[in-house]
Amino acid sequence: MSMPIAPMIIRGEVITDNLVEVGGRGGDLTFQTPDAHRYIDRLPLGNPARLADLYALKFDEILDFSEALGERLNLASNPHLQEACELSYLTAPTTPSLVKASYMGLRHMLAREAIVEAVESTVGIRHLEEWVPQKLIDGTDIEVRCFGARTLHIVAGNAPGLSLLTIIRNMVLRSDAIIKSPSNDPFTALAIARTMIDMAPGHPLTRHLSVAYWRGGDTAFEERLYQPSNLEKIVAWGGFASMKHVTRYIQPGLELISLDPKRSASIIGADTFASEESMREAAVRLASDIGALNQKGCVCARVVYVQSGTDDDGLERINRFGGYVYEALQGLPNSLSTPAKAYDRNLKSHVDALRLDDEWYKVIGGKDGEGAIIVSQLPEPVSFATILDDRTANLVPVDTLDEVMDAVDAYTQTVGIYPEALKDELKDRLPLFGAQRIVSLGYAAAMKWAAPQDAIEPLRRMGKWISNQIASPETTAAPWLRPPVA
């Protein structure tokens, strides 16, 4: 088999020249891609006036384009997606069935109604289409409109849908996007961009999308590209080290929108143990939140606080519940979760060590990379909680929910809660400690882009909000007519 090529896309042009050899994350695949250094002067849009063709489009025309693209992003018939999917089996952090399920779901993200709902609930379609007027109490008239921007997107590679979400956001805002493909998913954005080129090569939405791969941390390249003359915004997904690296380039005129790594947790209330039925239901829901995407997403539960009590009866309850969760984890559909692609060796050594400490921890499973439930026998998480992965979760017994608040901080993204009624008690408290998203247990991975993300509204942040202020002495007090100070 010949070495695969990941082309570079620059605003409708597919480039396969000046190839260099690079490796995908994990070392399972080597591929070729154009040397980004050779195209550094072509990647930026340059003159911002070139965005004007996007403003000749009506929002309905953007929706028409999106709908047509969705029809073509059918894995069964799209050769670009088929090739990307096959290659992603090697580079993705998840197993083939999860990768394939993600690719099969891409076209549904482009449903007309879904895009309208998301845009209307965040930016507001009217603000993208026209100047929206408002009269202030002092008589001043203002008009506000949201404009697109020249933006670099450093996309995460733990789910193919993130590349398409980036492209959708770029289209509805009428922005110009350069997508830096991640090493663990270098093919998805390319496949979508190539489909757009096949469908409508001269369309403004096609001509304002570029996709390229370069090695992260290439300072010589990035110092030239990451300049306010080239870009107005950087949207960065990534780990701590990559975020720290990107911040070195931020300066006046270049804004960073950070979608940085988070940890998520779950809270299981005391009423869960009122019946065997509710325990079983909570176990299935929790297994879903642990196992979705094989725990590769920030949304996935890792430490679970269980209001079982910490006395002997309470420990018996949580240990039995842990068994139910492990059992449910093994029964999840392979489109949602599977045994790990490669169970983390460092994590496994920690888990295996706890098996020898059965006074303080009960370890259920985890011997064959299928995932494990670690049930603490004291009200404290395991010391390695920050590296829990590959369907490995830690259940922690508590007597009161006040104990949970100490564990919530600014790194806490999603908190899944059961029973549902418990949310009313917690939804006004958890945000004070840093929680950013509260969700019904079992739905952590069912992200809705009509809702905020990481305690911000990315779509609003990605736009440029411009105001036009209209005033005259007849309607608004004039600064130059103020009486002098005695």
Short mmCIF file of C-alpha atoms in Angstrom, two decimals:
data_model
loop_
_atom_site.label_atom_id
_atom_site.label_comp_id
_atom_site.label_asym_id
_atom_site.label_seq_id
_atom_site.Cartn_x
_atom_site.Cartn_y
_atom_site.Cartn_z
CA MET A 1 0.00 0.00 0.00
CA SER A 2 1.39 3.41 -0.99
CA MET A 3 1.80 6.09 1.63
CA PRO A 4 -1.43 8.13 1.90
CA ILE A 5 -1.45 11.82 1.09
CA ALA A 6 -3.24 14.47 3.10
CA PRO A 7 -3.53 17.35 0.63
CA MET A 8 -3.57 20.99 1.59
CA ILE A 9 -6.71 22.93 0.71
CA ILE A 10 -6.38 26.65 0.11
CA ARG A 11 -9.72 28.29 -0.68
CA GLY A 12 -10.96 25.80 -3.22
CA GLU A 13 -7.61 24.54 -4.51
CA VAL A 14 -6.38 21.03 -3.72
CA ILE A 15 -2.59 21.03 -3.35
CA THR A 16 -0.48 17.86 -3.46
CA ASP A 17 2.95 19.29 -4.33
CA ASN A 18 6.07 19.76 -2.16
CA LEU A 19 5.23 16.77 0.01
CA VAL A 20 6.90 15.96 3.30
CA GLU A 21 6.54 12.82 5.40
CA VAL A 22 4.84 13.11 8.79
CA GLY A 23 3.44 10.70 11.35
CA GLY A 24 -0.01 10.57 12.87
CA ARG A 25 -0.34 10.56 16.64
CA GLY A 26 0.42 7.18 18.18
CA GLY A 27 2.77 6.16 15.37
CA ASP A 28 0.23 3.91 13.62
CA LEU A 29 0.29 5.80 10.34
CA THR A 30 2.82 7.78 8.32
CA PHE A 31 1.45 10.03 5.60
CA GLN A 32 2.58 12.78 3.25
CA THR A 33 1.34 16.34 3.19
CA PRO A 34 2.47 19.56 1.50
CA ASP A 35 5.21 21.41 3.36
CA ALA A 36 3.29 24.25 5.02
CA HIS A 37 6.39 26.47 4.94
CA ARG A 38 6.16 26.55 1.15
CA TYR A 39 2.63 28.00 1.33
CA ILE A 40 2.91 30.39 4.26
CA ASP A 41 2.28 33.42 2.05
CA ARG A 42 -0.84 31.87 0.48
CA LEU A 43 -2.59 30.55 3.58
CA PRO A 44 -3.70 33.93 5.04
CA LEU A 45 -6.57 35.66 3.29
CA GLY A 46 -4.55 38.86 3.09
CA ASN A 47 -6.78 41.75 2.15
CA PRO A 48 -9.87 41.71 4.47
CA ALA A 49 -11.91 43.20 1.64
CA ARG A 50 -11.91 39.71 0.13
CA LEU A 51 -14.55 38.77 2.72
CA ALA A 52 -17.07 40.93 0.84
CA ASP A 53 -18.26 38.09 -1.41
CA LEU A 54 -19.66 36.33 1.67
CA TYR A 55 -21.91 39.31 2.35
CA ALA A 56 -23.54 38.95 -1.05
CA LEU A 57 -25.05 35.74 0.35
CA LYS A 58 -28.35 35.64 2.18
CA PHE A 59 -28.59 33.42 5.24
CA ASP A 60 -31.07 31.22 3.37
CA GLU A 61 -28.42 30.66 0.70
CA ILE A 62 -25.97 29.56 3.38
CA LEU A 63 -28.61 27.14 4.63
CA ASP A 64 -29.17 25.87 1.08
CA PHE A 65 -25.43 25.21 0.74
CA SER A 66 -25.30 23.48 4.12
CA GLU A 67 -28.27 21.28 3.27
CA ALA A 68 -26.75 20.27 -0.06
CA LEU A 69 -23.44 19.51 1.64
CA GLY A 70 -25.23 17.33 4.18
CA GLU A 71 -26.74 15.26 1.37
CA ARG A 72 -23.24 14.60 0.03
CA LEU A 73 -21.66 13.74 3.39
CA ASN A 74 -23.07 10.24 3.19
CA LEU A 75 -20.42 7.71 4.18
CA ALA A 76 -21.99 5.07 1.96
CA SER A 77 -21.48 7.11 -1.22
CA ASN A 78 -18.76 9.72 -0.53
CA PRO A 79 -15.27 8.49 -1.53
CA HIS A 80 -13.52 11.30 0.36
CA LEU A 81 -15.26 10.35 3.60
CA GLN A 82 -14.67 6.66 2.99
CA GLU A 83 -10.92 7.20 2.56
CA ALA A 84 -10.74 9.51 5.59
CA CYS A 85 -12.68 7.05 7.72
CA GLU A 86 -10.41 4.13 6.82
CA LEU A 87 -7.26 6.14 7.50
CA SER A 88 -8.71 7.48 10.75
CA TYR A 89 -9.00 3.95 12.08
CA LEU A 90 -5.22 4.16 12.48
CA THR A 91 -4.84 7.70 13.81
CA ALA A 92 -7.95 8.15 15.99
CA PRO A 93 -7.76 7.56 19.75
CA THR A 94 -10.93 5.45 19.52
CA THR A 95 -11.78 2.11 17.95
CA PRO A 96 -13.02 1.59 14.35
CA SER A 97 -16.69 1.15 15.26
CA LEU A 98 -16.70 4.48 17.12
CA VAL A 99 -14.90 6.24 14.28
CA LYS A 100 -17.33 4.84 11.72
CA ALA A 101 -20.36 5.82 13.81
CA SER A 102 -19.01 9.37 14.04
CA TYR A 103 -18.57 9.59 10.27
CA MET A 104 -22.05 8.22 9.69
CA GLY A 105 -23.47 10.97 11.88
CA LEU A 106 -21.77 13.93 10.19
CA ARG A 107 -24.51 14.67 7.66
CA HIS A 108 -27.12 15.05 10.39
CA MET A 109 -25.20 18.04 11.81
CA LEU A 110 -26.09 19.97 8.63
CA ALA A 111 -29.86 19.68 9.00
CA ARG A 112 -31.41 23.04 8.17
CA GLU A 113 -33.59 23.14 11.28
CA ALA A 114 -30.65 22.33 13.56
CA ILE A 115 -28.53 25.15 12.17
CA VAL A 116 -31.38 27.66 12.40
CA GLU A 117 -32.04 26.64 16.01
CA ALA A 118 -28.38 26.94 17.01
CA VAL A 119 -27.79 30.29 15.34
CA GLU A 120 -31.05 31.83 16.48
CA SER A 121 -30.45 30.84 20.11
CA THR A 122 -26.93 32.29 20.19
CA VAL A 123 -26.02 35.04 17.73
CA GLY A 124 -29.50 35.62 16.33
CA ILE A 125 -29.94 35.33 12.57
CA ARG A 126 -31.06 38.93 12.26
CA HIS A 127 -27.70 40.16 13.60
CA LEU A 128 -25.95 38.22 10.82
CA GLU A 129 -28.22 39.60 8.11
CA GLU A 130 -28.59 43.29 8.89
CA TRP A 131 -27.94 46.16 11.25
CA VAL A 132 -30.32 45.71 14.18
CA PRO A 133 -31.56 49.06 15.55
CA GLN A 134 -32.19 50.06 19.16
CA LYS A 135 -33.04 53.42 20.76
CA LEU A 136 -31.32 54.13 24.08
CA ILE A 137 -32.88 56.04 26.96
CA ASP A 138 -30.81 59.18 26.23
CA GLY A 139 -32.20 59.41 22.69
CA THR A 140 -29.22 57.83 20.94
CA ASP A 141 -29.91 55.33 18.17
CA ILE A 142 -27.55 52.37 17.83
CA GLU A 143 -27.33 49.65 15.22
CA VAL A 144 -25.50 46.39 15.88
CA ARG A 145 -24.35 43.74 13.42
CA CYS A 146 -22.22 40.62 13.75
CA PHE A 147 -19.49 40.28 11.13
CA GLY A 148 -17.23 37.35 10.31
CA ALA A 149 -13.49 37.32 10.95
CA ARG A 150 -10.26 35.90 9.58
CA THR A 151 -9.83 32.97 11.95
CA LEU A 152 -7.41 30.12 12.59
CA HIS A 153 -8.97 27.00 14.10
CA ILE A 154 -6.72 24.58 15.96
CA VAL A 155 -9.13 21.66 16.06
CA ALA A 156 -9.18 18.78 18.54
CA GLY A 157 -8.99 15.29 17.08
CA ASN A 158 -10.92 13.20 19.59
CA ALA A 159 -14.14 13.34 17.52
CA PRO A 160 -14.56 13.88 13.73
CA GLY A 161 -17.64 16.01 14.33
CA LEU A 162 -15.51 18.82 15.74
CA SER A 163 -14.06 19.55 12.29
CA LEU A 164 -17.52 19.80 10.76
CA LEU A 165 -18.79 21.93 13.66
CA THR A 166 -15.91 24.31 12.98
CA ILE A 167 -16.82 24.51 9.30
CA ILE A 168 -20.51 25.12 10.08
CA ARG A 169 -19.66 27.92 12.50
CA ASN A 170 -17.41 29.48 9.90
CA MET A 171 -20.12 29.35 7.23
CA VAL A 172 -22.93 30.89 9.25
CA LEU A 173 -20.70 33.71 10.51
CA ARG A 174 -19.40 34.45 6.99
CA SER A 175 -15.82 34.08 8.19
CA ASP A 176 -12.61 32.97 6.53
CA ALA A 177 -11.19 29.86 8.19
CA ILE A 178 -7.82 28.18 8.22
CA ILE A 179 -8.17 24.81 9.93
CA LYS A 180 -5.03 23.28 11.37
CA SER A 181 -5.73 19.55 11.22
CA PRO A 182 -4.80 17.59 14.36
CA SER A 183 -2.33 14.72 14.17
CA ASN A 184 -4.93 12.28 15.51
CA ASP A 185 -7.49 13.34 12.89
CA PRO A 186 -5.66 14.78 9.87
CA PHE A 187 -8.26 13.65 7.31
CA THR A 188 -11.81 14.64 8.35
CA ALA A 189 -11.69 18.37 7.61
CA LEU A 190 -9.95 17.60 4.32
CA ALA A 191 -12.68 15.18 3.27
CA ILE A 192 -15.37 17.76 4.00
CA ALA A 193 -13.49 20.52 2.18
CA ARG A 194 -12.94 18.29 -0.86
CA THR A 195 -16.64 17.47 -0.90
CA MET A 196 -17.40 21.21 -0.92
CA ILE A 197 -15.02 21.68 -3.84
CA ASP A 198 -16.64 18.85 -5.81
CA MET A 199 -20.07 20.31 -5.08
CA ALA A 200 -19.45 24.03 -5.63
CA PRO A 201 -15.81 24.97 -6.35
CA GLY A 202 -16.53 28.65 -6.97
CA HIS A 203 -18.95 29.23 -4.12
CA PRO A 204 -17.85 31.87 -1.57
CA LEU A 205 -18.24 29.38 1.29
CA THR A 206 -15.86 26.99 -0.48
CA ARG A 207 -13.41 29.78 -1.28
CA HIS A 208 -13.17 30.83 2.38
CA LEU A 209 -12.07 27.49 3.79
CA SER A 210 -8.47 26.31 3.98
CA VAL A 211 -7.20 23.13 5.61
CA ALA A 212 -3.56 22.37 6.34
CA TYR A 213 -1.40 20.21 8.54
CA TRP A 214 1.79 21.38 10.17
CA ARG A 215 3.55 20.09 13.21
CA GLY A 216 2.37 21.86 16.36
CA GLY A 217 5.04 23.99 17.94
CA ASP A 218 6.71 24.88 14.64
CA THR A 219 7.73 28.31 15.88
CA ALA A 220 9.32 29.49 12.64
CA PHE A 221 6.08 28.84 10.76
CA GLU A 222 3.69 30.03 13.44
CA GLU A 223 5.50 33.30 14.13
CA ARG A 224 4.85 34.29 10.52
CA LEU A 225 1.23 33.11 10.35
CA TYR A 226 -0.02 34.10 13.81
CA GLN A 227 0.01 37.84 13.17
CA PRO A 228 -2.84 40.40 13.37
CA SER A 229 -2.20 41.28 9.73
CA ASN A 230 -3.17 37.69 8.84
CA LEU A 231 -5.65 36.68 11.53
CA GLU A 232 -8.09 38.32 13.89
CA LYS A 233 -9.00 35.30 16.03
CA ILE A 234 -7.56 31.92 17.00
CA VAL A 235 -10.00 29.26 18.19
CA ALA A 236 -7.92 26.63 19.96
CA TRP A 237 -8.93 23.24 21.32
CA GLY A 238 -6.17 21.33 23.05
CA GLY A 239 -4.23 20.25 26.09
CA PHE A 240 -2.40 22.36 28.62
CA ALA A 241 0.95 22.42 26.78
CA SER A 242 -0.54 23.39 23.41
CA MET A 243 -2.65 26.14 25.01
CA LYS A 244 0.37 27.60 26.76
CA HIS A 245 2.21 27.53 23.45
CA VAL A 246 -0.55 29.39 21.57
CA THR A 247 -0.77 32.14 24.17
CA ARG A 248 2.74 33.31 23.29
CA TYR A 249 1.37 34.70 20.02
CA ILE A 250 -1.59 36.61 21.45
CA GLN A 251 -1.25 40.37 21.11
CA PRO A 252 -3.47 43.40 20.46
CA GLY A 253 -5.54 42.66 17.39
CA LEU A 254 -5.31 38.87 17.75
CA GLU A 255 -7.83 37.25 20.11
CA LEU A 256 -7.65 33.74 21.55
CA ILE A 257 -10.88 31.79 22.07
CA SER A 258 -9.79 28.93 24.28
CA LEU A 259 -11.72 25.65 24.38
CA ASP A 260 -9.20 24.07 26.69
CA PRO A 261 -9.25 20.67 28.40
CA LYS A 262 -11.71 20.07 31.18
CA ARG A 263 -12.69 17.27 33.53
CA SER A 264 -16.25 16.11 34.12
CA ALA A 265 -17.94 14.40 37.03
CA SER A 266 -21.24 12.88 38.10
CA ILE A 267 -23.37 13.10 41.23
CA ILE A 268 -25.58 10.20 42.29
CA GLY A 269 -28.10 11.31 44.92
CA ALA A 270 -29.34 9.34 47.93
CA ASP A 271 -32.77 8.72 46.37
CA THR A 272 -31.07 6.51 43.78
CA PHE A 273 -30.96 3.78 46.40
CA ALA A 274 -34.69 3.87 47.09
CA SER A 275 -35.25 0.91 44.77
CA GLU A 276 -33.44 -1.69 42.74
CA GLU A 277 -35.01 -0.22 39.62
CA SER A 278 -33.60 3.27 40.18
CA MET A 279 -30.16 1.83 40.96
CA ARG A 280 -30.18 -0.10 37.70
CA GLU A 281 -31.35 2.92 35.73
CA ALA A 282 -28.68 5.15 37.24
CA ALA A 283 -26.05 2.49 36.52
CA VAL A 284 -26.92 2.35 32.81
CA ARG A 285 -26.99 6.14 32.53
CA LEU A 286 -23.67 6.49 34.34
CA ALA A 287 -22.07 3.80 32.19
CA SER A 288 -23.09 5.84 29.14
CA ASP A 289 -21.42 8.97 30.51
CA ILE A 290 -18.25 7.05 31.37
CA GLY A 291 -18.03 5.01 28.20
CA ALA A 292 -19.08 7.46 25.47
CA LEU A 293 -16.25 7.90 22.96
CA ASN A 294 -14.29 5.55 25.23
CA GLN A 295 -13.94 8.41 27.71
CA LYS A 296 -11.87 10.50 25.27
CA GLY A 297 -14.09 13.55 25.57
CA CYS A 298 -13.96 16.29 28.21
CA VAL A 299 -17.66 15.59 28.78
CA CYS A 300 -17.08 12.03 30.01
CA ALA A 301 -17.50 11.18 33.70
CA ARG A 302 -14.38 10.16 35.55
CA VAL A 303 -14.92 10.74 39.27
CA VAL A 304 -18.45 9.97 40.47
CA TYR A 305 -19.70 11.18 43.86
CA VAL A 306 -22.28 8.79 45.26
CA GLN A 307 -24.46 9.80 48.22
CA SER A 308 -24.58 6.28 49.52
CA GLY A 309 -23.21 7.07 52.96
CA THR A 310 -19.82 6.02 54.28
CA ASP A 311 -20.84 3.59 57.02
CA ASP A 312 -20.88 -0.16 56.43
CA ASP A 313 -24.36 -0.10 54.91
CA GLY A 314 -23.37 2.79 52.67
CA LEU A 315 -20.27 0.99 51.42
CA GLU A 316 -22.32 -2.11 50.70
CA ARG A 317 -24.69 0.06 48.62
CA ILE A 318 -21.95 1.75 46.59
CA ASN A 319 -20.07 -1.52 46.00
CA ARG A 320 -23.22 -3.15 44.67
CA PHE A 321 -23.92 -0.10 42.54
CA GLY A 322 -20.36 -0.24 41.18
CA GLY A 323 -21.00 -3.79 40.02
CA TYR A 324 -24.13 -2.66 38.20
CA VAL A 325 -22.20 0.16 36.47
CA TYR A 326 -19.45 -2.21 35.33
CA GLU A 327 -22.06 -4.64 34.00
CA ALA A 328 -23.84 -1.85 32.10
CA LEU A 329 -20.53 -0.59 30.70
CA GLN A 330 -19.90 -3.95 29.05
CA GLY A 331 -23.33 -3.87 27.41
CA LEU A 332 -23.09 -0.47 25.69
CA PRO A 333 -23.56 -0.49 21.89
CA ASN A 334 -20.31 -0.46 19.88
CA SER A 335 -21.41 2.76 18.19
CA LEU A 336 -21.10 4.46 21.60
CA SER A 337 -18.36 2.57 23.44
CA THR A 338 -16.02 -0.43 23.16
CA PRO A 339 -13.07 -1.89 25.05
CA ALA A 340 -10.10 0.45 24.69
CA LYS A 341 -8.07 0.63 21.51
CA ALA A 342 -4.94 0.44 23.67
CA TYR A 343 -5.45 0.58 27.43
CA ASP A 344 -3.11 3.15 28.92
CA ARG A 345 -0.20 1.28 30.53
CA ASN A 346 0.45 3.87 33.22
CA LEU A 347 -3.22 3.88 34.18
CA LYS A 348 -3.35 0.08 34.23
CA SER A 349 -0.37 -0.07 36.60
CA HIS A 350 -2.20 2.24 39.02
CA VAL A 351 -5.40 0.21 38.77
CA ASP A 352 -3.58 -3.08 39.29
CA ALA A 353 -1.79 -1.67 42.33
CA LEU A 354 -5.14 -0.88 43.96
CA ARG A 355 -6.19 -4.51 43.70
CA LEU A 356 -3.67 -5.22 46.46
CA ASP A 357 -5.28 -2.60 48.71
CA ASP A 358 -8.78 -4.03 49.07
CA GLU A 359 -9.28 -2.40 52.46
CA TRP A 360 -9.49 1.06 50.88
CA TYR A 361 -10.51 0.30 47.29
CA LYS A 362 -12.60 -2.23 45.45
CA VAL A 363 -11.59 -2.69 41.79
CA ILE A 364 -14.19 -4.18 39.47
CA GLY A 365 -12.83 -5.32 36.07
CA GLY A 366 -9.97 -3.72 34.20
CA LYS A 367 -7.85 -6.82 33.69
CA ASP A 368 -8.38 -7.08 29.93
CA GLY A 369 -8.63 -3.42 28.86
CA GLU A 370 -12.42 -3.53 28.97
CA GLY A 371 -12.68 -0.72 31.52
CA ALA A 372 -12.83 -0.69 35.29
CA ILE A 373 -14.89 0.72 38.12
CA ILE A 374 -12.83 1.68 41.16
CA VAL A 375 -14.99 2.04 44.26
CA SER A 376 -13.30 4.03 47.00
CA GLN A 377 -14.05 2.77 50.50
CA LEU A 378 -13.37 6.21 51.94
CA PRO A 379 -14.73 9.59 50.82
CA GLU A 380 -11.74 10.52 48.65
CA PRO A 381 -10.93 10.07 44.95
CA VAL A 382 -7.94 8.00 43.90
CA SER A 383 -4.62 9.84 43.72
CA PHE A 384 -4.47 9.38 39.93
CA ALA A 385 -7.96 10.74 39.22
CA THR A 386 -6.66 13.19 36.60
CA ILE A 387 -5.50 10.38 34.29
CA LEU A 388 -8.64 8.21 34.43
CA ASP A 389 -9.34 7.11 30.86
CA ASP A 390 -10.29 4.16 28.66
CA ARG A 391 -13.61 3.56 30.48
CA THR A 392 -12.07 3.70 33.96
CA ALA A 393 -14.05 5.60 36.60
CA ASN A 394 -13.81 6.13 40.34
CA LEU A 395 -16.93 5.97 42.52
CA VAL A 396 -16.53 7.95 45.76
CA PRO A 397 -18.96 7.55 48.69
CA VAL A 398 -20.16 10.69 50.47
CA ASP A 399 -22.63 11.40 53.27
CA THR A 400 -23.74 14.87 52.12
CA LEU A 401 -23.65 16.81 48.88
CA ASP A 402 -21.67 19.59 50.57
CA GLU A 403 -18.66 17.28 50.30
CA VAL A 404 -18.99 17.30 46.53
CA MET A 405 -18.61 21.08 46.22
CA ASP A 406 -14.97 20.96 47.31
CA ALA A 407 -14.22 18.80 44.28
CA VAL A 408 -15.80 21.19 41.74
CA ASP A 409 -13.55 23.89 40.30
CA ALA A 410 -12.81 25.87 37.13
CA TYR A 411 -11.64 22.67 35.41
CA THR A 412 -15.07 21.08 35.84
CA GLN A 413 -16.98 21.09 32.58
CA THR A 414 -19.95 18.73 32.72
CA VAL A 415 -21.75 17.42 35.80
CA GLY A 416 -24.25 14.63 35.22
CA ILE A 417 -26.88 14.36 37.98
CA TYR A 418 -29.31 11.64 39.06
CA PRO A 419 -32.14 11.64 40.04
CA GLU A 420 -33.41 14.51 37.89
CA ALA A 421 -35.10 16.21 40.85
CA LEU A 422 -31.70 16.66 42.49
CA LYS A 423 -30.78 19.21 39.83
CA ASP A 424 -33.07 21.82 41.35
CA GLU A 425 -31.07 21.64 44.55
CA LEU A 426 -27.70 21.87 42.80
CA LYS A 427 -28.04 23.90 39.59
CA ASP A 428 -27.67 27.26 41.36
CA ARG A 429 -24.78 26.06 43.56
CA LEU A 430 -22.52 24.17 41.20
CA PRO A 431 -21.77 27.15 38.89
CA LEU A 432 -20.49 29.14 41.88
CA PHE A 433 -17.71 26.59 42.28
CA GLY A 434 -16.88 26.41 38.56
CA ALA A 435 -19.17 23.83 36.94
CA GLN A 436 -19.93 24.86 33.35
CA ARG A 437 -22.62 22.44 32.20
CA ILE A 438 -25.27 20.52 34.11
CA VAL A 439 -26.90 17.58 32.38
CA SER A 440 -29.26 14.69 33.04
CA LEU A 441 -27.18 11.62 33.82
CA GLY A 442 -26.57 9.58 30.69
CA TYR A 443 -26.62 12.56 28.30
CA ALA A 444 -23.14 13.98 28.87
CA ALA A 445 -21.98 13.17 25.34
CA ALA A 446 -25.16 14.54 23.75
CA MET A 447 -23.67 18.01 23.30
CA LYS A 448 -25.96 20.68 21.86
CA TRP A 449 -24.23 23.48 19.99
CA ALA A 450 -27.29 25.64 20.45
CA ALA A 451 -26.19 25.80 24.10
CA PRO A 452 -23.11 27.48 25.59
CA GLN A 453 -19.83 25.56 25.68
CA ASP A 454 -17.19 25.84 28.39
CA ALA A 455 -19.17 28.69 29.98
CA ILE A 456 -18.97 30.84 26.85
CA GLU A 457 -20.94 31.11 23.62
CA PRO A 458 -18.25 30.31 21.02
CA LEU A 459 -20.32 31.41 18.05
CA ARG A 460 -20.85 34.86 19.56
CA ARG A 461 -17.16 35.10 20.46
CA MET A 462 -16.09 34.09 16.98
CA GLY A 463 -17.98 36.97 15.43
CA LYS A 464 -17.05 40.68 15.46
CA TRP A 465 -19.83 42.72 17.04
CA ILE A 466 -19.89 46.15 15.44
CA SER A 467 -22.00 49.09 16.54
CA ASN A 468 -23.09 52.18 14.63
CA GLN A 469 -24.02 55.02 16.98
CA ILE A 470 -26.36 57.70 15.62
CA ALA A 471 -26.88 60.93 17.55
CA SER A 472 -27.58 64.62 17.01
CA PRO A 473 -28.09 67.57 19.37
CA GLU A 474 -31.81 67.38 18.66
CA THR A 475 -32.09 63.87 20.15
CA THR A 476 -29.07 63.41 22.41
CA ALA A 477 -27.18 65.79 24.67
CA ALA A 478 -24.12 67.01 22.75
CA PRO A 479 -20.75 66.79 24.58
CA TRP A 480 -19.59 70.09 23.09
CA LEU A 481 -22.64 71.93 24.51
CA ARG A 482 -21.96 71.01 28.14
CA PRO A 483 -21.88 74.00 30.50
CA PRO A 484 -18.38 74.95 31.74
CA VAL A 485 -17.30 73.93 35.23
CA ALA A 486 -17.22 76.93 37.54
#
